[in-house]
PDB file of C-alpha atoms in Angstrom:
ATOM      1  CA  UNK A  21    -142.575  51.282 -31.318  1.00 47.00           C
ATOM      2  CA  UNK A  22    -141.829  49.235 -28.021  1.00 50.00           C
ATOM      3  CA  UNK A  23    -144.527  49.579 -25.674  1.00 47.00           C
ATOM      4  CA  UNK A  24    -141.704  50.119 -22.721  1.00 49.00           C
ATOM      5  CA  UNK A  25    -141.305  53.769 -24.565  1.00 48.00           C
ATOM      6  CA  UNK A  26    -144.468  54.384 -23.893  1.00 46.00           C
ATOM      7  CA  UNK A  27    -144.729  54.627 -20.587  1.00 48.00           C
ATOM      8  CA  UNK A  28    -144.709  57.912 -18.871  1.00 46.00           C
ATOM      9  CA  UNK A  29    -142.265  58.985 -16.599  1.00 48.00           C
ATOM     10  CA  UNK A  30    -144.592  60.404 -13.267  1.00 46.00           C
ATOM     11  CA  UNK A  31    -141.376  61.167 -11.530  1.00 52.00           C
ATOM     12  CA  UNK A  32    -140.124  64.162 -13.799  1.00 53.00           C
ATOM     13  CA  UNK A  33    -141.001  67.750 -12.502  1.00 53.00           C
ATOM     14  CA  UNK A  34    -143.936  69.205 -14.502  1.00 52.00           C
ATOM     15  CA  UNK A  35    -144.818  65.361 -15.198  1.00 51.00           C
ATOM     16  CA  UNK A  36    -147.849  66.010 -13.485  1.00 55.00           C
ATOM     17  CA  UNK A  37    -149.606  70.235 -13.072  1.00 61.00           C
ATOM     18  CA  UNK A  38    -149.866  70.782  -9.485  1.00 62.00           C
ATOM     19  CA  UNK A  39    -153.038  70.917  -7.981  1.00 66.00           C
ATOM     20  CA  UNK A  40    -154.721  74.776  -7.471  1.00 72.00           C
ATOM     21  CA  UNK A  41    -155.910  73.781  -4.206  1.00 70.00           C
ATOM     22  CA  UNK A  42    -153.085  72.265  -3.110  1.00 75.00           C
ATOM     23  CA  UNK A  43    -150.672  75.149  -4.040  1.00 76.00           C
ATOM     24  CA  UNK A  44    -153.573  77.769  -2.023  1.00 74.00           C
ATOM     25  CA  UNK A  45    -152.880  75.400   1.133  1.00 77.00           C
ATOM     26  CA  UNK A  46    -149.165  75.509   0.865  1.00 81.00           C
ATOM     27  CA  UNK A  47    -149.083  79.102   0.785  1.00 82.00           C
ATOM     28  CA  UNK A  48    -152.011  79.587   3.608  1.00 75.00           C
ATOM     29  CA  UNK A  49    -150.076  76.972   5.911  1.00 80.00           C
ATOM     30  CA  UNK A  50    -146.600  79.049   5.089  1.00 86.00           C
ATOM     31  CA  UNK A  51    -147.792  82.538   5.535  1.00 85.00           C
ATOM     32  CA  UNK A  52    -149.732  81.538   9.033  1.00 82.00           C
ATOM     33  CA  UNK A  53    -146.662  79.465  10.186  1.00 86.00           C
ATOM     34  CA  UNK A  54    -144.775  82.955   9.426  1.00 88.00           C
ATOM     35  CA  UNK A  55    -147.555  85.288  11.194  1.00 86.00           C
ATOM     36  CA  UNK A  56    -147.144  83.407  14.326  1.00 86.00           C
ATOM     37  CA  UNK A  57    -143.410  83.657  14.103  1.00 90.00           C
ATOM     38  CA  UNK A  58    -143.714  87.804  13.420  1.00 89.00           C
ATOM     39  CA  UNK A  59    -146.178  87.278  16.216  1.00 85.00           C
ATOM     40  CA  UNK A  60    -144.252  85.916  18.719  1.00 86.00           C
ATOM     41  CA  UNK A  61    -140.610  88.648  17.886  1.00 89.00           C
ATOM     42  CA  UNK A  62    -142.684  91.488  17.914  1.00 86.00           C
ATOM     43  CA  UNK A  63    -144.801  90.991  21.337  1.00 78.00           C
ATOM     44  CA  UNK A  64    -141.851  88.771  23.085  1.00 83.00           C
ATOM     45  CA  UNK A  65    -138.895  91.643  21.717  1.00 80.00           C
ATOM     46  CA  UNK A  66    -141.106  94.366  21.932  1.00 82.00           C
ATOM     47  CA  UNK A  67    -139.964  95.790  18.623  1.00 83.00           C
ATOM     48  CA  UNK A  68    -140.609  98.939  17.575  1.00 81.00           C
ATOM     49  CA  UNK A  69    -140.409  99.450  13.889  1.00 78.00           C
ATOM     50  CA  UNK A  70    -144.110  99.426  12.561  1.00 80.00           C
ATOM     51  CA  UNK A  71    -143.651  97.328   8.949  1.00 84.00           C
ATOM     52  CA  UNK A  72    -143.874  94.171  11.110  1.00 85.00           C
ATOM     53  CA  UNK A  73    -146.979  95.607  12.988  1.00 85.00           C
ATOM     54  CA  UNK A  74    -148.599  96.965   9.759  1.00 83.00           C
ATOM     55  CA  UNK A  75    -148.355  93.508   8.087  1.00 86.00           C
ATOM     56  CA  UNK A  76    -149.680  91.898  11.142  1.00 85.00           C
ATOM     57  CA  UNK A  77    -152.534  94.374  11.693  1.00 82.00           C
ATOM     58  CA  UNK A  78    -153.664  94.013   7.972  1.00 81.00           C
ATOM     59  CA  UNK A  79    -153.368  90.079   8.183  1.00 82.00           C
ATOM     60  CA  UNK A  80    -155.995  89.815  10.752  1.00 78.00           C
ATOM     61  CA  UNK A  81    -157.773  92.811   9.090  1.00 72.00           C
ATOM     62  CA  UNK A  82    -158.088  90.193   6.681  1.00 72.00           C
ATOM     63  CA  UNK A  83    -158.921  87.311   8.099  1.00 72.00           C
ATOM     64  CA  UNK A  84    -161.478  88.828  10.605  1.00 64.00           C
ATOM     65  CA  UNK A  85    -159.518  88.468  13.417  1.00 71.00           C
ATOM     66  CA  UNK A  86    -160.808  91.617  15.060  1.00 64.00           C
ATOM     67  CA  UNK A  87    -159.852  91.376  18.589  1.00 67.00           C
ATOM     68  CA  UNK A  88    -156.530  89.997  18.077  1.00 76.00           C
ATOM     69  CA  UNK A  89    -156.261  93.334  15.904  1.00 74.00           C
ATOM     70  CA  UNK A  90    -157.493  94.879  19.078  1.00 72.00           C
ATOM     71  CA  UNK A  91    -154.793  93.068  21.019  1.00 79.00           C
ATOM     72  CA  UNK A  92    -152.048  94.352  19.140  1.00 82.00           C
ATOM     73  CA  UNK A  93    -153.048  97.869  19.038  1.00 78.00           C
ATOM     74  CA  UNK A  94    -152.930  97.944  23.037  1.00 78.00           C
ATOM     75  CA  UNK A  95    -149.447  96.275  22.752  1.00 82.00           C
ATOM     76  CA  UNK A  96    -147.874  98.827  19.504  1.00 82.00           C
ATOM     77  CA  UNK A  97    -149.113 101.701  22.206  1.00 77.00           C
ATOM     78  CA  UNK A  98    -147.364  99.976  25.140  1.00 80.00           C
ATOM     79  CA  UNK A  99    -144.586 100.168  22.771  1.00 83.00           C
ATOM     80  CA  UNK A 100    -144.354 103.009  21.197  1.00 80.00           C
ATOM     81  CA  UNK A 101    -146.569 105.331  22.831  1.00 74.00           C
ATOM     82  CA  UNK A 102    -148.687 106.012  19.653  1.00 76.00           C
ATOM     83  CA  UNK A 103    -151.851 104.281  18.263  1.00 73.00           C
ATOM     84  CA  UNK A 104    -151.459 101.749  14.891  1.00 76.00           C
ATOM     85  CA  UNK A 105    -155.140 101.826  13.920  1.00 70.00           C
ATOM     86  CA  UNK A 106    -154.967 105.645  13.526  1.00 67.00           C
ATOM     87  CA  UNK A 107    -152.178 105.430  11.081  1.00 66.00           C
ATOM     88  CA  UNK A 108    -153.861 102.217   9.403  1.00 69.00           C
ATOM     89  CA  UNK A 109    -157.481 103.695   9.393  1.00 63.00           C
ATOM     90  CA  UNK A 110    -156.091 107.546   7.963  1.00 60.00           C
ATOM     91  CA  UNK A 111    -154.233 105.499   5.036  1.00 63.00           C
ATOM     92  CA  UNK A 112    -156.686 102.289   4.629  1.00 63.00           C
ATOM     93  CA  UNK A 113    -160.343 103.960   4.893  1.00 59.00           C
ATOM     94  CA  UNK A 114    -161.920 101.463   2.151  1.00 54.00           C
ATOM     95  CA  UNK A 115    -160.813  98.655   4.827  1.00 56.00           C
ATOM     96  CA  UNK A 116    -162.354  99.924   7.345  1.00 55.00           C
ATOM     97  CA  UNK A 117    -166.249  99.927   8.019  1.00 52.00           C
ATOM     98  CA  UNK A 118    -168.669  99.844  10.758  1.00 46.00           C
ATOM     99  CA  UNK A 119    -168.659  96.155  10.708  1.00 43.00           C
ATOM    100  CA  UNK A 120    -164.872  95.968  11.352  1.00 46.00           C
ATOM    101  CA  UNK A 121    -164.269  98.892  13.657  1.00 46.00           C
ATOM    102  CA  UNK A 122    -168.093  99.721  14.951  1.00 48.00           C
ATOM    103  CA  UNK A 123    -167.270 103.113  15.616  1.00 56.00           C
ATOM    104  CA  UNK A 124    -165.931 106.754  13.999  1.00 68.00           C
ATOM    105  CA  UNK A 125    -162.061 107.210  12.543  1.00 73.00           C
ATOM    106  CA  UNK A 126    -160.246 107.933  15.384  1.00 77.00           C
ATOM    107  CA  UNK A 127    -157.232 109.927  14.599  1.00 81.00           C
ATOM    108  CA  UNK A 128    -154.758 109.504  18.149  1.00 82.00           C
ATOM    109  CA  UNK A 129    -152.722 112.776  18.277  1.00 87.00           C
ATOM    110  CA  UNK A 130    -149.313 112.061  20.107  1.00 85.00           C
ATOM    111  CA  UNK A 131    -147.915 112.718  23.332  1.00 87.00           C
ATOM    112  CA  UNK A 132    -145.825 115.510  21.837  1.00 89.00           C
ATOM    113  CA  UNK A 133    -147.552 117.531  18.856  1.00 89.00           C
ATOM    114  CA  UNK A 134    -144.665 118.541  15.989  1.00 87.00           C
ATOM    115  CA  UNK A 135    -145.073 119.626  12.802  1.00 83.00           C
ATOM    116  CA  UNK A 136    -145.017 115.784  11.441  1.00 82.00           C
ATOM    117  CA  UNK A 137    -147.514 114.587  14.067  1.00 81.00           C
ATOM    118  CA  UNK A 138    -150.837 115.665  13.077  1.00 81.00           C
ATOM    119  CA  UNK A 139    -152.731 114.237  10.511  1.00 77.00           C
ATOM    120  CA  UNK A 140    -153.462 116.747   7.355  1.00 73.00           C
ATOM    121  CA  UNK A 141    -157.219 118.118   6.840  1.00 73.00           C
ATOM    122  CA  UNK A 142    -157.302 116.158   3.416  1.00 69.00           C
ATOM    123  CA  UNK A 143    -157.083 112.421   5.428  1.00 69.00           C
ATOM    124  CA  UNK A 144    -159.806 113.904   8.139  1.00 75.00           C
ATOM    125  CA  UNK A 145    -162.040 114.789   4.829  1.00 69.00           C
ATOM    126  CA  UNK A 146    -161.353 111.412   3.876  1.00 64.00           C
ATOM    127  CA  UNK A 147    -162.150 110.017   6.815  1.00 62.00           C
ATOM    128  CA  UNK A 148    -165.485 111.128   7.002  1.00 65.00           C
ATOM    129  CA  UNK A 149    -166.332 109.644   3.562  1.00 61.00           C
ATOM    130  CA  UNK A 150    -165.643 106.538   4.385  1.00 54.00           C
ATOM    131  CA  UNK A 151    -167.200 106.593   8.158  1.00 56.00           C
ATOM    132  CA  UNK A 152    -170.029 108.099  10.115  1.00 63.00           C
ATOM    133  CA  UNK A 153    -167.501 110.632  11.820  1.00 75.00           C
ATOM    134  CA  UNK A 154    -164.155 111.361  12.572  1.00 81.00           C
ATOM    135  CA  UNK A 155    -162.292 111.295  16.354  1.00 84.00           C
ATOM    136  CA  UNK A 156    -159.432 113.742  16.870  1.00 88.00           C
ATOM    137  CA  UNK A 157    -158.422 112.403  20.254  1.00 88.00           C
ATOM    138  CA  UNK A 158    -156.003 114.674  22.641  1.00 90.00           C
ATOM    139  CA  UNK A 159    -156.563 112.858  25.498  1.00 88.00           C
ATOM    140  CA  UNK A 160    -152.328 111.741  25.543  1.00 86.00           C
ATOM    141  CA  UNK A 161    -150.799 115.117  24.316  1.00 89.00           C
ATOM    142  CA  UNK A 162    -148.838 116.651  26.790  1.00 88.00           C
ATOM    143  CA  UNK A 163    -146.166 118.859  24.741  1.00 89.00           C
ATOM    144  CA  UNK A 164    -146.062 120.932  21.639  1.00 91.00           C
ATOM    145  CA  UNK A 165    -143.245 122.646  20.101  1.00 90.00           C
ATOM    146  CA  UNK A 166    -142.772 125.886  18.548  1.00 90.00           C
ATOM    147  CA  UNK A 167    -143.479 124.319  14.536  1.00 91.00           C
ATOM    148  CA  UNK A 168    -146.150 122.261  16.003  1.00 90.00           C
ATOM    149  CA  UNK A 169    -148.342 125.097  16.908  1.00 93.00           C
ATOM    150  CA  UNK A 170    -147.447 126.546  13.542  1.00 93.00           C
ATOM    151  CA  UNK A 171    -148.689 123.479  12.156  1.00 92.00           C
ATOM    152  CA  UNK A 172    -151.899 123.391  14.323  1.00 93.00           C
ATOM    153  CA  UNK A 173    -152.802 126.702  13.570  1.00 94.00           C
ATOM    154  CA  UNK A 174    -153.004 125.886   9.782  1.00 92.00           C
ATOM    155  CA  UNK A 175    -155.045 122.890  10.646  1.00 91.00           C
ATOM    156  CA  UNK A 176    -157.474 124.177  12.781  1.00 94.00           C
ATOM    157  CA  UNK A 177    -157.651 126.795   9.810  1.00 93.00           C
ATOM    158  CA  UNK A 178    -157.623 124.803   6.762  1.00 89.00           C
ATOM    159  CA  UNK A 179    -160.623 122.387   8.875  1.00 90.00           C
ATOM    160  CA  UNK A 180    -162.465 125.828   9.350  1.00 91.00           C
ATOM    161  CA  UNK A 181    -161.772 126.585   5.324  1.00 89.00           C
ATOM    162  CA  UNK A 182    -163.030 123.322   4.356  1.00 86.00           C
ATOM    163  CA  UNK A 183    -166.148 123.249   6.782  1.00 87.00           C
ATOM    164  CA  UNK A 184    -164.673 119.813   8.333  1.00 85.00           C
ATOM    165  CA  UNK A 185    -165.840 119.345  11.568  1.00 86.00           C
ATOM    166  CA  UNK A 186    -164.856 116.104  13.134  1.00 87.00           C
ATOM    167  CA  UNK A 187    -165.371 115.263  16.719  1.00 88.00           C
ATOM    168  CA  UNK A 188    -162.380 116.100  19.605  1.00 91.00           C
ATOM    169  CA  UNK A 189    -161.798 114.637  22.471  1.00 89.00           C
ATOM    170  CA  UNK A 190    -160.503 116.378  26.087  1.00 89.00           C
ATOM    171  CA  UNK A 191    -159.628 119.193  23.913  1.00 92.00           C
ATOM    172  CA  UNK A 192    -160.766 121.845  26.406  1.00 91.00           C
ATOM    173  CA  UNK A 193    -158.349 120.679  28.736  1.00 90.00           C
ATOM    174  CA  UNK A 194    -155.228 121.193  25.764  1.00 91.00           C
ATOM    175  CA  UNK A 195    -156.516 124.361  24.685  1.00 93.00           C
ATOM    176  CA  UNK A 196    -157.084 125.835  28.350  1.00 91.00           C
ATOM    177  CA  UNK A 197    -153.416 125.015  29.057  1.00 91.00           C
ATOM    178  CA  UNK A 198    -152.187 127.144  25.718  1.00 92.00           C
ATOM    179  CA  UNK A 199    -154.403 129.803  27.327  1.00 91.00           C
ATOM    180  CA  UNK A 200    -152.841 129.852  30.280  1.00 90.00           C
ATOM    181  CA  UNK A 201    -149.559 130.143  28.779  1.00 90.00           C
ATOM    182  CA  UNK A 202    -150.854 132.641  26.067  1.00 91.00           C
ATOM    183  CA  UNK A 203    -152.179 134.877  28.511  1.00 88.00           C
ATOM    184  CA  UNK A 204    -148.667 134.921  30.680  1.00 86.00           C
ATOM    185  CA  UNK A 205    -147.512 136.552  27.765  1.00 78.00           C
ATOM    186  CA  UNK A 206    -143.343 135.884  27.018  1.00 72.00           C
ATOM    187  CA  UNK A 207    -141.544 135.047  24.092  1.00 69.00           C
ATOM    188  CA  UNK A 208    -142.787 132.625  21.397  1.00 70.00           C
ATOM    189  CA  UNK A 209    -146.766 133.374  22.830  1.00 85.00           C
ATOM    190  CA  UNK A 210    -147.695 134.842  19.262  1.00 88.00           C
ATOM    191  CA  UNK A 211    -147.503 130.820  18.154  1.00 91.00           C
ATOM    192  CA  UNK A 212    -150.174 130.084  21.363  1.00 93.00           C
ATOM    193  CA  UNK A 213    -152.560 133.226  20.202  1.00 94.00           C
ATOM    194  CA  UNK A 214    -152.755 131.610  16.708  1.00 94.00           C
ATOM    195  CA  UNK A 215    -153.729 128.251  17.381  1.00 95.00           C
ATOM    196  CA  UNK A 216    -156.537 129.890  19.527  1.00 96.00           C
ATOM    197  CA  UNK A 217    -158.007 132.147  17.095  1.00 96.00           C
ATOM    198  CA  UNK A 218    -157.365 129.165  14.362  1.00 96.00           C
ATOM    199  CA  UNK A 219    -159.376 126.906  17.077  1.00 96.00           C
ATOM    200  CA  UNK A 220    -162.399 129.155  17.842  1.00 96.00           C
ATOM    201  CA  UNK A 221    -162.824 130.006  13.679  1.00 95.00           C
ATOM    202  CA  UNK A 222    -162.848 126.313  13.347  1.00 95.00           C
ATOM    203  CA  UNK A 223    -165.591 126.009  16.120  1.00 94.00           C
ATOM    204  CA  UNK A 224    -167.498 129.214  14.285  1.00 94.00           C
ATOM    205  CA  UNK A 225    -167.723 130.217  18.114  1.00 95.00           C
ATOM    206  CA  UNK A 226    -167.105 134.428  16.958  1.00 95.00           C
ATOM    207  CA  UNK A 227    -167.985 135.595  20.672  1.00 95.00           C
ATOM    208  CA  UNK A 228    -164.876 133.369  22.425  1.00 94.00           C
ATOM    209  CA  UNK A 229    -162.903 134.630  19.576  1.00 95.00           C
ATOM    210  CA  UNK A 230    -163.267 138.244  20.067  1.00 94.00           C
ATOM    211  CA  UNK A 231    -162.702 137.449  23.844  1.00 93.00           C
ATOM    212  CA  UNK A 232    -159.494 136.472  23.086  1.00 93.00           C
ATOM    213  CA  UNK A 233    -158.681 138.696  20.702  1.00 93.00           C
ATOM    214  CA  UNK A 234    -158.938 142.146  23.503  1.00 92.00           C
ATOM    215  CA  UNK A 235    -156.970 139.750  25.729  1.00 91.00           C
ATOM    216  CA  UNK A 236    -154.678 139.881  22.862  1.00 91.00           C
ATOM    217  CA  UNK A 237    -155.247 143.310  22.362  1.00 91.00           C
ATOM    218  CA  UNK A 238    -154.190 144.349  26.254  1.00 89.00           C
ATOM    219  CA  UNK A 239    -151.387 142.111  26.438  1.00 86.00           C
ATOM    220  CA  UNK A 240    -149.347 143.161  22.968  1.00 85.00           C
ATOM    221  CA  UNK A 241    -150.914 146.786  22.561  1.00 86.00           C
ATOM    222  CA  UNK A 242    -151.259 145.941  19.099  1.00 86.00           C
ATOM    223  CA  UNK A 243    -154.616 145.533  17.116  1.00 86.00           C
ATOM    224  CA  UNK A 244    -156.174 141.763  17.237  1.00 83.00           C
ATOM    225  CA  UNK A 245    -156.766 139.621  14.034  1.00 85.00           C
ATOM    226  CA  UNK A 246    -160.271 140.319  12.578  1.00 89.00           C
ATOM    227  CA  UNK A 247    -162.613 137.249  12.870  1.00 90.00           C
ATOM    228  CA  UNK A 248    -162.838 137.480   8.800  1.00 79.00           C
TER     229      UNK A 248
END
C-alpha cells in the first residue's frame, strides 16, 4: 500500500473528537454573552413579561450571584409592581435555603388582592418545609375585589384547617380597613364579615371573633356564624 494513503486527513469533521472541556467553555462563554444581552433588554426596555426575568433570576441563583439576584428583584417590582422571588421561592423551595436567601419565604401579596393573586395554603405548607418560616407580606395591598375576599376567606380558613401559621406582615392595618367597611354595613359587606371570622379562626383568637360576630349580629339582625 503507498505510504501517501496512509496519512490521515486532520482536516475532515469528526477527524479529531472535540475536547469535553473545550465544548463546556463554548457553551459557558455563549450562554453568559447571552445573559448580559437579556440583561441589558430587560433593565434598559423595562420589559415586563417574567420568562426573561425567571431565566435571569435562576441563572444567578445558580451561579451565586446573590445580590445581582437582589438587584433584579428591586427592578421586576419597579416594573411590574409585584415581587419575582415570591413567585420563584413558592415554586422553587429546594433552591432556596438559608444560605441563599438568609431569611423566611416571603410570599408578597399584590397591590390589588383577586381571586388569582394569593398564593394557595398547599405552597405556604410547602414553604415551611423547606424554610424556618413563612412571610405573608400586605404591606402593598391596597384593593380587593368582590372574588378576592371570597378567595381570602377560604384561605384564611383552609390555613386555620391545616394548623398553618405563617408570619404576616402590616396585616392589622388591611384587616382594620375591611372592618371599617364591614361595620358601615351596604351591599356586598357579607364578603368583608367572612374574611374576618375566616381571619380570627385562623389566629384561634375566639374572644375577637365573637366580638365581631354581635357586631354582625346588630347590624344584619340575623344570627352570627358559630366559632365551630
Amino acid at each position: 500500500m503507498n505510504a501517501n494513503n496512509q496519512l490521515l486527513d486532520f482536516t475532515s469533521p469528526g477527524a479529531i473528537p472535540p475536547d469535553p472541556a473545550e465544548v463546556v467553555q463554548r457553551v459557558v462563554d455563549e450562554t453568559r454573552s447571552s445573559i448580559q444581552t437579556l440583561e441589558s433588554v430587560l433593565g434598559n426596555e423595562r420589559v415586563e413579561n417574567e420568562t426573561g426575568w425567571k431565566l435571569l433570576a435562576m441563572f444567578y441563583l445558580a451561579t451565586g450571584r446573590i445580590n445581582d439576584l437582589a438587584k433584579i428583584e428591586e427592578q421586576y417590582k419597579s416594573i411590574t409592581g409585584i415581587s419575582l422571588s415570591a413567585d420563584l421561592r413558592k415554586n422553587y423551595t429546594q433552591w432556596f435555603n438559608d444560605k441563599t436567601t438568609g431569611g423566611p419565604v416571603i410570599f408578597e401579596i399584590p397591590r390589588k388582592i383577586t381571586a388569582t393573586s394569593l398564593p394557595d395554603s398547599m405552597a405556604i405548607e410547602h414553604g415551611l418545609t423547606s424554610a424556618d418560616s413563612v412571610l405573608l407580606d400586605f404591606s402593598r395591598v391596597q384593593e380587593i375585589d368582590n372574588e378576592g375576599l371570597k378567595k381570602l376567606a377560604r384561605f384564611f380558613s383552609a390555613l386555620a384547617k391545616a394548623g398553618i401559621k405563617p408570619e404576616l406582615k402590616q396585616v392589622d392595618r388591611f384587616i382594620g380597613c375591611l372592618q371599617h367597611k364591614a361595620e358601615k354595613g351596604g351591599e356586598g359587606t357579607c364578603a368583608l364579615w367572612d374574611v374576618l371570622f375566616a381571619y380570627e379562626q385562623f389566629r384561634d383568637n375566639r374572644e375577637a371573633f365573637e366580638e365581631k360576630a354581635i357586631k354582625f349580629a346588630v347590624l344584619y339582625g340575623i344570627s352570627p356564624p358559630s366559632w365551630e
